[in-house]
């Protein structure tokens, strides 16, 4: 078997990442050797592979769904936004420069098509099936000429296309029809059908609409996935998600101790790898929310400054909002503060940045005795170590080089009182370390909170991926899906006018 499939979407956030992970987990449970692939990803949430390559976190999670190690082949092009107009381009896991959107779509993107196709071919030569994820919508006709992630790769690799639509947003039938009708005849030949995501209610009421859709397009619907809470895997794009007031989904189990623990995460600009706090939210009795006002820090037992693609910009934002002053006051009062990566750099005394912001010398919050210098080369590693008497694993993605001039050692950073700083992402996923850290936070905050003794973050992730596999197995036509992956798009699919120019 040398199968393949491209999971496209009517919009961004239609559920492509979740559906791709679900199909991967369903296939691997059938004994299929499967791998994920996304040619081009725009994301501030990234991950470091064992070989030291940076890829999107969603693809790392999809690799976990496949029960394989992630590699750079699975996400050859990663765009990390540095603002509204430019992004860092990461090629095969390594940064190769900054480009404006016009510069990228104006020619550089198309030049990467050969690299992308080579990576896909290598995966297809190694695995029985490769499940590819598109980006945005395949019907973005203004970008079709240079597309390398949707129909561009489907055409070149002859992949059948499954279009996912989020019915919870409304307008899913119009979105399905319009997506097909805006594609050229050559592209339409590969669009095999549709998959409805996040349906609530009686599916029989949807059946007449699905029948009409098939009559209108000549294409079938491969499944209707019901709405389920807590199924999202690591989100891709921190710029698209409105985080103000969001409460991360915590475990259903009640707290083990008498108190809950409240965690406030500063929703700084260009926030990256905010998935770091998911491990906290998985603990029974830990409530995590994102905040952007100083008064929202008042009742927090732990304040977190997460990573960011713009350390100096985030620091300025904290000062403008009054959050910087509130964080300094917290630290002085001995109330817990945790800075991760860019957040760690913000807590230091000085930042010398001629790379990211090019602002030169900038004063930090001076809570930790740390000086940071931004280096042209990016640090990409998977460190292991010990802290609070527990083994810890993590990953590092940063240009800033920190020099500690005091404090107690803490992972690669330091600690002063109840303020902690480290470049390590993912450290809170180490169960023993997370419990030890939360015990310290609870003691400093005066909370009678007790970490659950048996919470396994890795096991929770596995359960989550199995639930995604269950969704596909129980609510999709898996026989038809198997034929699609194995044999490609059905022959003779009708053209839906008006179409787009070839």
GROMACS .gro file of C-alpha atoms in nm:
model
  502
    1UNK     CA    1   0.000   0.000   0.000
    2UNK     CA    2   0.127   0.349  -0.086
    3UNK     CA    3  -0.176   0.555   0.008
    4UNK     CA    4  -0.227   0.920   0.073
    5UNK     CA    5  -0.487   1.182   0.153
    6UNK     CA    6  -0.500   1.560   0.186
    7UNK     CA    7  -0.730   1.691   0.459
    8UNK     CA    8  -0.833   2.041   0.352
    9UNK     CA    9  -1.077   2.278   0.520
   10UNK     CA   10  -1.340   2.530   0.423
   11UNK     CA   11  -1.169   2.779   0.658
   12UNK     CA   12  -0.885   2.806   0.903
   13UNK     CA   13  -0.969   2.626   1.230
   14UNK     CA   14  -1.226   2.405   1.058
   15UNK     CA   15  -1.071   2.105   1.234
   16UNK     CA   16  -0.807   1.989   0.985
   17UNK     CA   17  -0.543   1.919   1.252
   18UNK     CA   18  -0.785   1.724   1.469
   19UNK     CA   19  -0.926   1.523   1.178
   20UNK     CA   20  -0.576   1.447   1.048
   21UNK     CA   21  -0.469   1.323   1.393
   22UNK     CA   22  -0.789   1.119   1.424
   23UNK     CA   23  -0.739   0.950   1.087
   24UNK     CA   24  -0.376   0.879   1.177
   25UNK     CA   25  -0.472   0.717   1.508
   26UNK     CA   26  -0.752   0.515   1.343
   27UNK     CA   27  -0.513   0.386   1.077
   28UNK     CA   28  -0.233   0.293   1.316
   29UNK     CA   29  -0.484   0.094   1.523
   30UNK     CA   30  -0.562  -0.100   1.202
   31UNK     CA   31  -0.195  -0.195   1.173
   32UNK     CA   32  -0.116   0.063   0.904
   33UNK     CA   33   0.227   0.226   0.910
   34UNK     CA   34   0.125   0.590   0.876
   35UNK     CA   35   0.286   0.936   0.898
   36UNK     CA   36   0.150   1.292   0.903
   37UNK     CA   37   0.260   1.572   0.670
   38UNK     CA   38   0.201   1.945   0.638
   39UNK     CA   39   0.397   2.110   0.362
   40UNK     CA   40   0.375   2.460   0.503
   41UNK     CA   41   0.260   2.563   0.847
   42UNK     CA   42   0.214   2.909   0.996
   43UNK     CA   43   0.241   2.873   1.369
   44UNK     CA   44   0.390   3.023   1.682
   45UNK     CA   45   0.354   2.687   1.857
   46UNK     CA   46   0.648   2.472   1.755
   47UNK     CA   47   0.844   2.170   1.873
   48UNK     CA   48   1.201   2.040   1.849
   49UNK     CA   49   1.257   1.692   1.708
   50UNK     CA   50   1.523   1.450   1.832
   51UNK     CA   51   1.757   1.561   1.554
   52UNK     CA   52   1.720   1.926   1.660
   53UNK     CA   53   1.474   2.042   1.391
   54UNK     CA   54   1.191   2.287   1.456
   55UNK     CA   55   0.844   2.189   1.329
   56UNK     CA   56   0.485   2.280   1.412
   57UNK     CA   57   0.349   2.136   1.735
   58UNK     CA   58   0.041   2.007   1.556
   59UNK     CA   59   0.258   1.785   1.336
   60UNK     CA   60   0.449   1.661   1.641
   61UNK     CA   61   0.118   1.567   1.800
   62UNK     CA   62   0.002   1.398   1.478
   63UNK     CA   63   0.324   1.197   1.481
   64UNK     CA   64   0.235   1.089   1.833
   65UNK     CA   65  -0.104   0.983   1.697
   66UNK     CA   66   0.089   0.767   1.449
   67UNK     CA   67   0.308   0.636   1.736
   68UNK     CA   68   0.626   0.750   1.562
   69UNK     CA   69   0.895   1.010   1.629
   70UNK     CA   70   0.836   1.344   1.455
   71UNK     CA   71   1.092   1.458   1.196
   72UNK     CA   72   1.150   1.766   0.984
   73UNK     CA   73   1.015   1.577   0.682
   74UNK     CA   74   0.666   1.603   0.832
   75UNK     CA   75   0.666   1.985   0.822
   76UNK     CA   76   0.935   2.106   0.579
   77UNK     CA   77   0.825   2.473   0.582
   78UNK     CA   78   0.731   2.652   0.904
   79UNK     CA   79   0.643   3.022   0.910
   80UNK     CA   80   0.674   3.195   1.247
   81UNK     CA   81   0.500   3.535   1.240
   82UNK     CA   82   0.696   3.828   1.377
   83UNK     CA   83   0.404   4.067   1.323
   84UNK     CA   84   0.128   4.132   1.074
   85UNK     CA   85   0.362   4.170   0.774
   86UNK     CA   86   0.659   3.933   0.817
   87UNK     CA   87   0.754   3.584   0.930
   88UNK     CA   88   1.066   3.386   1.002
   89UNK     CA   89   1.097   3.107   0.746
   90UNK     CA   90   1.208   2.774   0.892
   91UNK     CA   91   1.312   2.527   0.622
   92UNK     CA   92   1.366   2.162   0.712
   93UNK     CA   93   1.380   2.257   1.077
   94UNK     CA   94   1.628   2.548   1.050
   95UNK     CA   95   1.561   2.923   1.018
   96UNK     CA   96   1.671   3.063   0.682
   97UNK     CA   97   1.558   3.426   0.711
   98UNK     CA   98   1.274   3.673   0.751
   99UNK     CA   99   1.032   3.748   0.468
  100UNK     CA  100   0.734   3.973   0.419
  101UNK     CA  101   0.407   3.812   0.311
  102UNK     CA  102   0.448   3.974  -0.033
  103UNK     CA  103   0.806   3.851  -0.061
  104UNK     CA  104   0.711   3.498   0.034
  105UNK     CA  105   0.405   3.465  -0.189
  106UNK     CA  106   0.579   3.666  -0.461
  107UNK     CA  107   0.820   3.391  -0.552
  108UNK     CA  108   1.000   3.225  -0.261
  109UNK     CA  109   0.708   2.996  -0.180
  110UNK     CA  110   0.692   2.841  -0.526
  111UNK     CA  111   1.066   2.774  -0.519
  112UNK     CA  112   1.011   2.554  -0.214
  113UNK     CA  113   0.770   2.323  -0.397
  114UNK     CA  114   1.047   2.086  -0.504
  115UNK     CA  115   1.172   2.050  -0.145
  116UNK     CA  116   0.821   1.991  -0.019
  117UNK     CA  117   0.750   1.724  -0.280
  118UNK     CA  118   1.081   1.552  -0.208
  119UNK     CA  119   0.992   1.531   0.163
  120UNK     CA  120   0.649   1.391   0.085
  121UNK     CA  121   0.796   1.138  -0.157
  122UNK     CA  122   1.046   1.022   0.105
  123UNK     CA  123   0.767   0.972   0.359
  124UNK     CA  124   0.552   0.787   0.105
  125UNK     CA  125   0.845   0.560   0.029
  126UNK     CA  126   0.878   0.475   0.399
  127UNK     CA  127   0.518   0.449   0.518
  128UNK     CA  128   0.208   0.268   0.398
  129UNK     CA  129   0.007   0.590   0.407
  130UNK     CA  130   0.073   0.961   0.455
  131UNK     CA  131  -0.210   1.181   0.579
  132UNK     CA  132  -0.146   1.540   0.474
  133UNK     CA  133  -0.299   1.850   0.625
  134UNK     CA  134  -0.376   2.159   0.421
  135UNK     CA  135  -0.368   2.518   0.542
  136UNK     CA  136  -0.648   2.773   0.550
  137UNK     CA  137  -0.876   2.697   0.255
  138UNK     CA  138  -0.787   2.543  -0.082
  139UNK     CA  139  -1.016   2.803  -0.245
  140UNK     CA  140  -0.791   3.101  -0.168
  141UNK     CA  141  -0.780   3.181  -0.538
  142UNK     CA  142  -0.554   3.484  -0.493
  143UNK     CA  143  -0.280   3.251  -0.367
  144UNK     CA  144  -0.340   2.950  -0.590
  145UNK     CA  145  -0.056   3.029  -0.835
  146UNK     CA  146   0.210   2.983  -0.566
  147UNK     CA  147   0.027   2.730  -0.344
  148UNK     CA  148   0.242   2.446  -0.209
  149UNK     CA  149   0.022   2.323   0.077
  150UNK     CA  150  -0.331   2.270  -0.060
  151UNK     CA  151  -0.422   2.193  -0.421
  152UNK     CA  152  -0.067   2.268  -0.533
  153UNK     CA  153   0.064   1.964  -0.353
  154UNK     CA  154  -0.250   1.757  -0.418
  155UNK     CA  155  -0.208   1.810  -0.794
  156UNK     CA  156   0.163   1.736  -0.796
  157UNK     CA  157   0.135   1.427  -0.575
  158UNK     CA  158  -0.206   1.313  -0.709
  159UNK     CA  159  -0.362   1.311  -0.363
  160UNK     CA  160  -0.738   1.278  -0.308
  161UNK     CA  161  -0.879   1.568  -0.108
  162UNK     CA  162  -1.126   1.552   0.181
  163UNK     CA  163  -1.275   1.892   0.270
  164UNK     CA  164  -1.361   1.947   0.639
  165UNK     CA  165  -1.622   2.201   0.744
  166UNK     CA  166  -1.708   2.327   1.093
  167UNK     CA  167  -2.088   2.317   1.110
  168UNK     CA  168  -2.084   2.482   1.453
  169UNK     CA  169  -1.995   2.808   1.277
  170UNK     CA  170  -2.292   2.787   1.041
  171UNK     CA  171  -2.300   2.800   0.662
  172UNK     CA  172  -2.131   2.466   0.613
  173UNK     CA  173  -2.327   2.366   0.300
  174UNK     CA  174  -2.249   2.695   0.126
  175UNK     CA  175  -1.886   2.659   0.233
  176UNK     CA  176  -1.859   2.308   0.092
  177UNK     CA  177  -2.023   2.402  -0.239
  178UNK     CA  178  -1.833   2.728  -0.271
  179UNK     CA  179  -1.498   2.564  -0.198
  180UNK     CA  180  -1.543   2.321  -0.488
  181UNK     CA  181  -1.696   2.578  -0.724
  182UNK     CA  182  -1.399   2.816  -0.685
  183UNK     CA  183  -1.146   2.554  -0.791
  184UNK     CA  184  -1.023   2.493  -1.145
  185UNK     CA  185  -1.147   2.182  -1.327
  186UNK     CA  186  -0.808   2.015  -1.273
  187UNK     CA  187  -0.826   2.080  -0.899
  188UNK     CA  188  -1.189   1.974  -0.871
  189UNK     CA  189  -1.099   1.631  -1.011
  190UNK     CA  190  -0.918   1.556  -0.685
  191UNK     CA  191  -1.184   1.679  -0.438
  192UNK     CA  192  -1.348   1.351  -0.341
  193UNK     CA  193  -1.596   1.476  -0.083
  194UNK     CA  194  -1.666   1.628   0.253
  195UNK     CA  195  -1.652   1.566   0.627
  196UNK     CA  196  -1.874   1.759   0.868
  197UNK     CA  197  -1.710   1.855   1.196
  198UNK     CA  198  -1.862   1.962   1.534
  199UNK     CA  199  -2.224   1.864   1.470
  200UNK     CA  200  -2.470   1.900   1.757
  201UNK     CA  201  -2.807   1.731   1.772
  202UNK     CA  202  -2.991   1.468   1.568
  203UNK     CA  203  -2.784   1.372   1.266
  204UNK     CA  204  -3.096   1.251   1.081
  205UNK     CA  205  -3.201   1.615   1.050
  206UNK     CA  206  -2.883   1.679   0.856
  207UNK     CA  207  -2.938   1.397   0.608
  208UNK     CA  208  -3.157   1.590   0.357
  209UNK     CA  209  -2.891   1.859   0.331
  210UNK     CA  210  -2.618   1.601   0.271
  211UNK     CA  211  -2.829   1.439  -0.001
  212UNK     CA  212  -2.883   1.775  -0.173
  213UNK     CA  213  -2.512   1.851  -0.144
  214UNK     CA  214  -2.431   1.525  -0.319
  215UNK     CA  215  -2.681   1.601  -0.595
  216UNK     CA  216  -2.535   1.950  -0.640
  217UNK     CA  217  -2.168   1.850  -0.638
  218UNK     CA  218  -2.159   1.481  -0.726
  219UNK     CA  219  -1.953   1.424  -0.413
  220UNK     CA  220  -2.036   1.228  -0.102
  221UNK     CA  221  -1.995   1.312   0.265
  222UNK     CA  222  -1.755   1.074   0.438
  223UNK     CA  223  -1.878   1.136   0.792
  224UNK     CA  224  -2.043   1.365   1.044
  225UNK     CA  225  -1.831   1.409   1.357
  226UNK     CA  226  -2.023   1.514   1.669
  227UNK     CA  227  -1.918   1.809   1.882
  228UNK     CA  228  -1.694   1.698   2.169
  229UNK     CA  229  -1.532   1.914   2.434
  230UNK     CA  230  -1.159   1.894   2.495
  231UNK     CA  231  -1.063   1.723   2.169
  232UNK     CA  232  -0.834   1.991   2.030
  233UNK     CA  233  -0.469   1.903   1.994
  234UNK     CA  234  -0.196   2.167   2.019
  235UNK     CA  235  -0.316   2.479   1.844
  236UNK     CA  236  -0.125   2.612   1.549
  237UNK     CA  237  -0.154   2.984   1.537
  238UNK     CA  238  -0.140   3.207   1.842
  239UNK     CA  239  -0.228   3.510   1.626
  240UNK     CA  240  -0.570   3.376   1.536
  241UNK     CA  241  -0.682   3.270   1.882
  242UNK     CA  242  -0.849   3.529   2.104
  243UNK     CA  243  -0.724   3.428   2.447
  244UNK     CA  244  -0.860   3.703   2.668
  245UNK     CA  245  -1.072   3.548   2.939
  246UNK     CA  246  -1.022   3.198   2.803
  247UNK     CA  247  -1.018   2.925   3.067
  248UNK     CA  248  -0.810   2.628   2.965
  249UNK     CA  249  -0.991   2.302   3.002
  250UNK     CA  250  -0.900   2.133   3.330
  251UNK     CA  251  -0.943   1.771   3.431
  252UNK     CA  252  -1.295   1.686   3.542
  253UNK     CA  253  -1.179   1.533   3.867
  254UNK     CA  254  -1.219   1.751   4.182
  255UNK     CA  255  -0.912   1.888   4.360
  256UNK     CA  256  -0.730   1.647   4.589
  257UNK     CA  257  -0.671   1.913   4.854
  258UNK     CA  258  -0.912   2.166   5.002
  259UNK     CA  259  -0.823   2.451   4.764
  260UNK     CA  260  -0.791   2.507   4.392
  261UNK     CA  261  -0.483   2.676   4.247
  262UNK     CA  262  -0.538   2.974   4.016
  263UNK     CA  263  -0.290   3.032   3.734
  264UNK     CA  264  -0.294   3.355   3.530
  265UNK     CA  265  -0.104   3.353   3.199
  266UNK     CA  266  -0.016   3.694   3.056
  267UNK     CA  267  -0.153   3.701   2.699
  268UNK     CA  268   0.149   3.882   2.556
  269UNK     CA  269   0.181   3.968   2.183
  270UNK     CA  270   0.317   3.700   1.950
  271UNK     CA  271   0.272   3.444   2.225
  272UNK     CA  272   0.447   3.119   2.134
  273UNK     CA  273   0.417   2.771   2.279
  274UNK     CA  274   0.138   2.873   2.514
  275UNK     CA  275   0.065   2.499   2.514
  276UNK     CA  276   0.324   2.486   2.796
  277UNK     CA  277   0.042   2.554   3.043
  278UNK     CA  278  -0.173   2.264   2.919
  279UNK     CA  279   0.008   2.035   3.163
  280UNK     CA  280  -0.096   2.265   3.448
  281UNK     CA  281  -0.456   2.268   3.329
  282UNK     CA  282  -0.455   1.886   3.324
  283UNK     CA  283  -0.407   1.879   3.701
  284UNK     CA  284  -0.728   1.838   3.903
  285UNK     CA  285  -0.790   2.160   4.093
  286UNK     CA  286  -0.572   2.385   3.875
  287UNK     CA  287  -0.760   2.662   3.693
  288UNK     CA  288  -0.571   2.833   3.410
  289UNK     CA  289  -0.683   3.153   3.241
  290UNK     CA  290  -0.525   3.407   3.006
  291UNK     CA  291  -0.524   3.769   3.124
  292UNK     CA  292  -0.434   4.112   2.991
  293UNK     CA  293  -0.506   4.345   3.285
  294UNK     CA  294  -0.315   4.390   3.613
  295UNK     CA  295  -0.626   4.346   3.828
  296UNK     CA  296  -0.666   3.996   3.682
  297UNK     CA  297  -0.337   3.901   3.847
  298UNK     CA  298  -0.464   3.999   4.192
  299UNK     CA  299  -0.620   3.664   4.288
  300UNK     CA  300  -0.375   3.446   4.095
  301UNK     CA  301  -0.162   3.203   4.292
  302UNK     CA  302   0.085   3.178   4.002
  303UNK     CA  303   0.153   3.429   3.726
  304UNK     CA  304   0.308   3.291   3.406
  305UNK     CA  305   0.484   3.490   3.134
  306UNK     CA  306   0.494   3.250   2.838
  307UNK     CA  307   0.719   3.239   2.536
  308UNK     CA  308   0.696   3.498   2.261
  309UNK     CA  309   0.833   3.559   1.914
  310UNK     CA  310   0.877   3.926   2.012
  311UNK     CA  311   1.043   3.958   2.354
  312UNK     CA  312   1.099   4.335   2.340
  313UNK     CA  313   0.753   4.400   2.199
  314UNK     CA  314   0.597   4.183   2.472
  315UNK     CA  315   0.796   4.370   2.737
  316UNK     CA  316   0.668   4.703   2.604
  317UNK     CA  317   0.312   4.567   2.604
  318UNK     CA  318   0.342   4.455   2.967
  319UNK     CA  319   0.456   4.805   3.062
  320UNK     CA  320   0.182   4.978   2.865
  321UNK     CA  321  -0.085   4.758   3.028
  322UNK     CA  322   0.043   4.803   3.382
  323UNK     CA  323   0.118   4.432   3.402
  324UNK     CA  324   0.492   4.488   3.435
  325UNK     CA  325   0.444   4.690   3.753
  326UNK     CA  326   0.206   4.426   3.890
  327UNK     CA  327   0.458   4.147   3.818
  328UNK     CA  328   0.740   4.337   3.990
  329UNK     CA  329   0.514   4.393   4.293
  330UNK     CA  330   0.420   4.022   4.300
  331UNK     CA  331   0.783   3.918   4.300
  332UNK     CA  332   0.869   4.164   4.576
  333UNK     CA  333   0.588   4.022   4.789
  334UNK     CA  334   0.715   3.667   4.738
  335UNK     CA  335   0.416   3.565   4.526
  336UNK     CA  336   0.499   3.302   4.259
  337UNK     CA  337   0.597   3.410   3.907
  338UNK     CA  338   0.718   3.178   3.629
  339UNK     CA  339   0.884   3.300   3.308
  340UNK     CA  340   0.930   3.058   3.018
  341UNK     CA  341   1.167   3.134   2.727
  342UNK     CA  342   1.078   3.489   2.618
  343UNK     CA  343   0.900   3.531   2.951
  344UNK     CA  344   1.223   3.434   3.127
  345UNK     CA  345   1.416   3.692   2.924
  346UNK     CA  346   1.163   3.962   3.018
  347UNK     CA  347   1.226   3.893   3.389
  348UNK     CA  348   1.597   3.970   3.351
  349UNK     CA  349   1.789   4.294   3.399
  350UNK     CA  350   1.898   4.375   3.046
  351UNK     CA  351   1.822   4.260   2.691
  352UNK     CA  352   2.061   4.325   2.403
  353UNK     CA  353   1.865   4.263   2.085
  354UNK     CA  354   2.007   4.331   1.740
  355UNK     CA  355   1.835   4.023   1.593
  356UNK     CA  356   1.464   4.002   1.670
  357UNK     CA  357   1.349   4.360   1.734
  358UNK     CA  358   1.682   4.533   1.652
  359UNK     CA  359   1.610   4.768   1.943
  360UNK     CA  360   1.957   4.728   2.089
  361UNK     CA  361   1.982   4.773   2.466
  362UNK     CA  362   1.650   4.739   2.651
  363UNK     CA  363   1.595   4.728   3.027
  364UNK     CA  364   1.407   4.421   3.152
  365UNK     CA  365   1.190   4.393   3.463
  366UNK     CA  366   1.503   4.326   3.673
  367UNK     CA  367   1.334   4.061   3.885
  368UNK     CA  368   1.600   3.799   3.805
  369UNK     CA  369   1.979   3.863   3.790
  370UNK     CA  370   2.001   3.774   3.422
  371UNK     CA  371   2.141   3.948   3.116
  372UNK     CA  372   2.022   3.838   2.770
  373UNK     CA  373   2.196   3.880   2.437
  374UNK     CA  374   2.020   3.779   2.116
  375UNK     CA  375   2.239   3.564   1.891
  376UNK     CA  376   2.186   3.525   1.513
  377UNK     CA  377   2.183   3.147   1.551
  378UNK     CA  378   1.875   2.988   1.703
  379UNK     CA  379   1.915   2.738   1.989
  380UNK     CA  380   1.720   2.421   1.911
  381UNK     CA  381   1.778   2.142   2.162
  382UNK     CA  382   1.604   1.871   2.365
  383UNK     CA  383   1.764   1.904   2.712
  384UNK     CA  384   1.724   1.673   3.008
  385UNK     CA  385   1.809   1.751   3.367
  386UNK     CA  386   1.693   1.767   3.726
  387UNK     CA  387   1.510   2.028   3.932
  388UNK     CA  388   1.334   2.015   4.269
  389UNK     CA  389   1.468   1.664   4.308
  390UNK     CA  390   1.289   1.536   3.996
  391UNK     CA  391   1.394   1.443   3.644
  392UNK     CA  392   1.286   1.692   3.379
  393UNK     CA  393   1.276   1.687   2.998
  394UNK     CA  394   1.206   1.983   2.774
  395UNK     CA  395   1.294   2.156   2.449
  396UNK     CA  396   1.451   2.493   2.369
  397UNK     CA  397   1.368   2.731   2.082
  398UNK     CA  398   1.527   3.075   2.122
  399UNK     CA  399   1.775   3.330   1.993
  400UNK     CA  400   1.836   3.482   2.337
  401UNK     CA  401   2.147   3.371   2.528
  402UNK     CA  402   2.107   3.423   2.903
  403UNK     CA  403   2.394   3.493   3.144
  404UNK     CA  404   2.305   3.431   3.508
  405UNK     CA  405   2.470   3.662   3.761
  406UNK     CA  406   2.313   3.526   4.077
  407UNK     CA  407   2.012   3.340   4.209
  408UNK     CA  408   1.965   2.967   4.256
  409UNK     CA  409   2.007   2.741   3.950
  410UNK     CA  410   1.677   2.634   3.795
  411UNK     CA  411   1.700   2.413   3.486
  412UNK     CA  412   1.901   2.635   3.245
  413UNK     CA  413   1.785   2.952   3.422
  414UNK     CA  414   1.758   3.067   3.779
  415UNK     CA  415   1.530   3.132   4.072
  416UNK     CA  416   1.513   3.419   4.320
  417UNK     CA  417   1.262   3.371   4.599
  418UNK     CA  418   0.938   3.264   4.434
  419UNK     CA  419   1.029   3.391   4.086
  420UNK     CA  420   1.146   3.125   3.843
  421UNK     CA  421   1.288   3.152   3.491
  422UNK     CA  422   1.389   2.898   3.227
  423UNK     CA  423   1.419   2.863   2.849
  424UNK     CA  424   1.283   2.509   2.869
  425UNK     CA  425   0.947   2.456   2.703
  426UNK     CA  426   0.757   2.140   2.796
  427UNK     CA  427   0.919   2.098   3.137
  428UNK     CA  428   0.578   2.090   3.311
  429UNK     CA  429   0.490   1.776   3.115
  430UNK     CA  430   0.734   1.587   3.341
  431UNK     CA  431   0.489   1.463   3.603
  432UNK     CA  432   0.714   1.445   3.909
  433UNK     CA  433   0.864   1.788   3.846
  434UNK     CA  434   0.520   1.944   3.784
  435UNK     CA  435   0.389   1.811   4.116
  436UNK     CA  436   0.696   1.934   4.305
  437UNK     CA  437   0.666   2.278   4.144
  438UNK     CA  438   0.294   2.304   4.224
  439UNK     CA  439   0.359   2.207   4.585
  440UNK     CA  440   0.607   2.495   4.613
  441UNK     CA  441   0.362   2.736   4.449
  442UNK     CA  442   0.079   2.627   4.678
  443UNK     CA  443   0.295   2.669   4.988
  444UNK     CA  444   0.407   3.018   4.882
  445UNK     CA  445   0.049   3.116   4.796
  446UNK     CA  446  -0.089   2.982   5.123
  447UNK     CA  447  -0.325   2.745   4.942
  448UNK     CA  448  -0.422   2.403   5.074
  449UNK     CA  449  -0.380   2.260   4.728
  450UNK     CA  450  -0.241   1.909   4.682
  451UNK     CA  451  -0.130   1.781   4.338
  452UNK     CA  452  -0.296   1.456   4.237
  453UNK     CA  453  -0.048   1.170   4.288
  454UNK     CA  454  -0.133   0.985   3.968
  455UNK     CA  455  -0.188   1.242   3.693
  456UNK     CA  456   0.012   1.134   3.388
  457UNK     CA  457   0.021   1.401   3.121
  458UNK     CA  458   0.151   1.155   2.859
  459UNK     CA  459  -0.133   0.914   2.939
  460UNK     CA  460  -0.388   1.195   2.911
  461UNK     CA  461  -0.251   1.284   2.568
  462UNK     CA  462  -0.276   0.922   2.459
  463UNK     CA  463  -0.637   0.908   2.579
  464UNK     CA  464  -0.709   1.227   2.387
  465UNK     CA  465  -0.561   1.083   2.067
  466UNK     CA  466  -0.758   0.761   2.114
  467UNK     CA  467  -1.075   0.968   2.145
  468UNK     CA  468  -0.992   1.130   1.812
  469UNK     CA  469  -0.941   0.787   1.659
  470UNK     CA  470  -1.274   0.677   1.808
  471UNK     CA  471  -1.450   0.972   1.644
  472UNK     CA  472  -1.327   0.865   1.300
  473UNK     CA  473  -1.398   0.497   1.362
  474UNK     CA  474  -1.749   0.556   1.495
  475UNK     CA  475  -1.872   0.849   1.288
  476UNK     CA  476  -1.696   0.829   0.951
  477UNK     CA  477  -1.748   0.577   0.672
  478UNK     CA  478  -1.414   0.411   0.730
  479UNK     CA  479  -1.454   0.161   0.443
  480UNK     CA  480  -1.502   0.450   0.199
  481UNK     CA  481  -1.222   0.644   0.365
  482UNK     CA  482  -0.989   0.346   0.331
  483UNK     CA  483  -1.069   0.318  -0.042
  484UNK     CA  484  -1.002   0.688  -0.084
  485UNK     CA  485  -0.661   0.666   0.085
  486UNK     CA  486  -0.566   0.350  -0.102
  487UNK     CA  487  -0.700   0.425  -0.452
  488UNK     CA  488  -0.732   0.802  -0.482
  489UNK     CA  489  -1.024   1.022  -0.582
  490UNK     CA  490  -1.312   0.857  -0.768
  491UNK     CA  491  -1.305   0.891  -1.144
  492UNK     CA  492  -1.554   1.106  -1.329
  493UNK     CA  493  -1.630   1.362  -1.057
  494UNK     CA  494  -1.836   1.641  -1.216
  495UNK     CA  495  -1.714   1.996  -1.270
  496UNK     CA  496  -1.899   2.260  -1.064
  497UNK     CA  497  -1.911   2.601  -1.233
  498UNK     CA  498  -1.784   2.866  -1.240
  499UNK     CA  499  -1.448   2.722  -1.137
  500UNK     CA  500  -1.123   2.916  -1.139
  501UNK     CA  501  -0.876   2.966  -1.422
  502UNK     CA  502  -0.644   2.671  -1.473
   0.00000   0.00000   0.00000
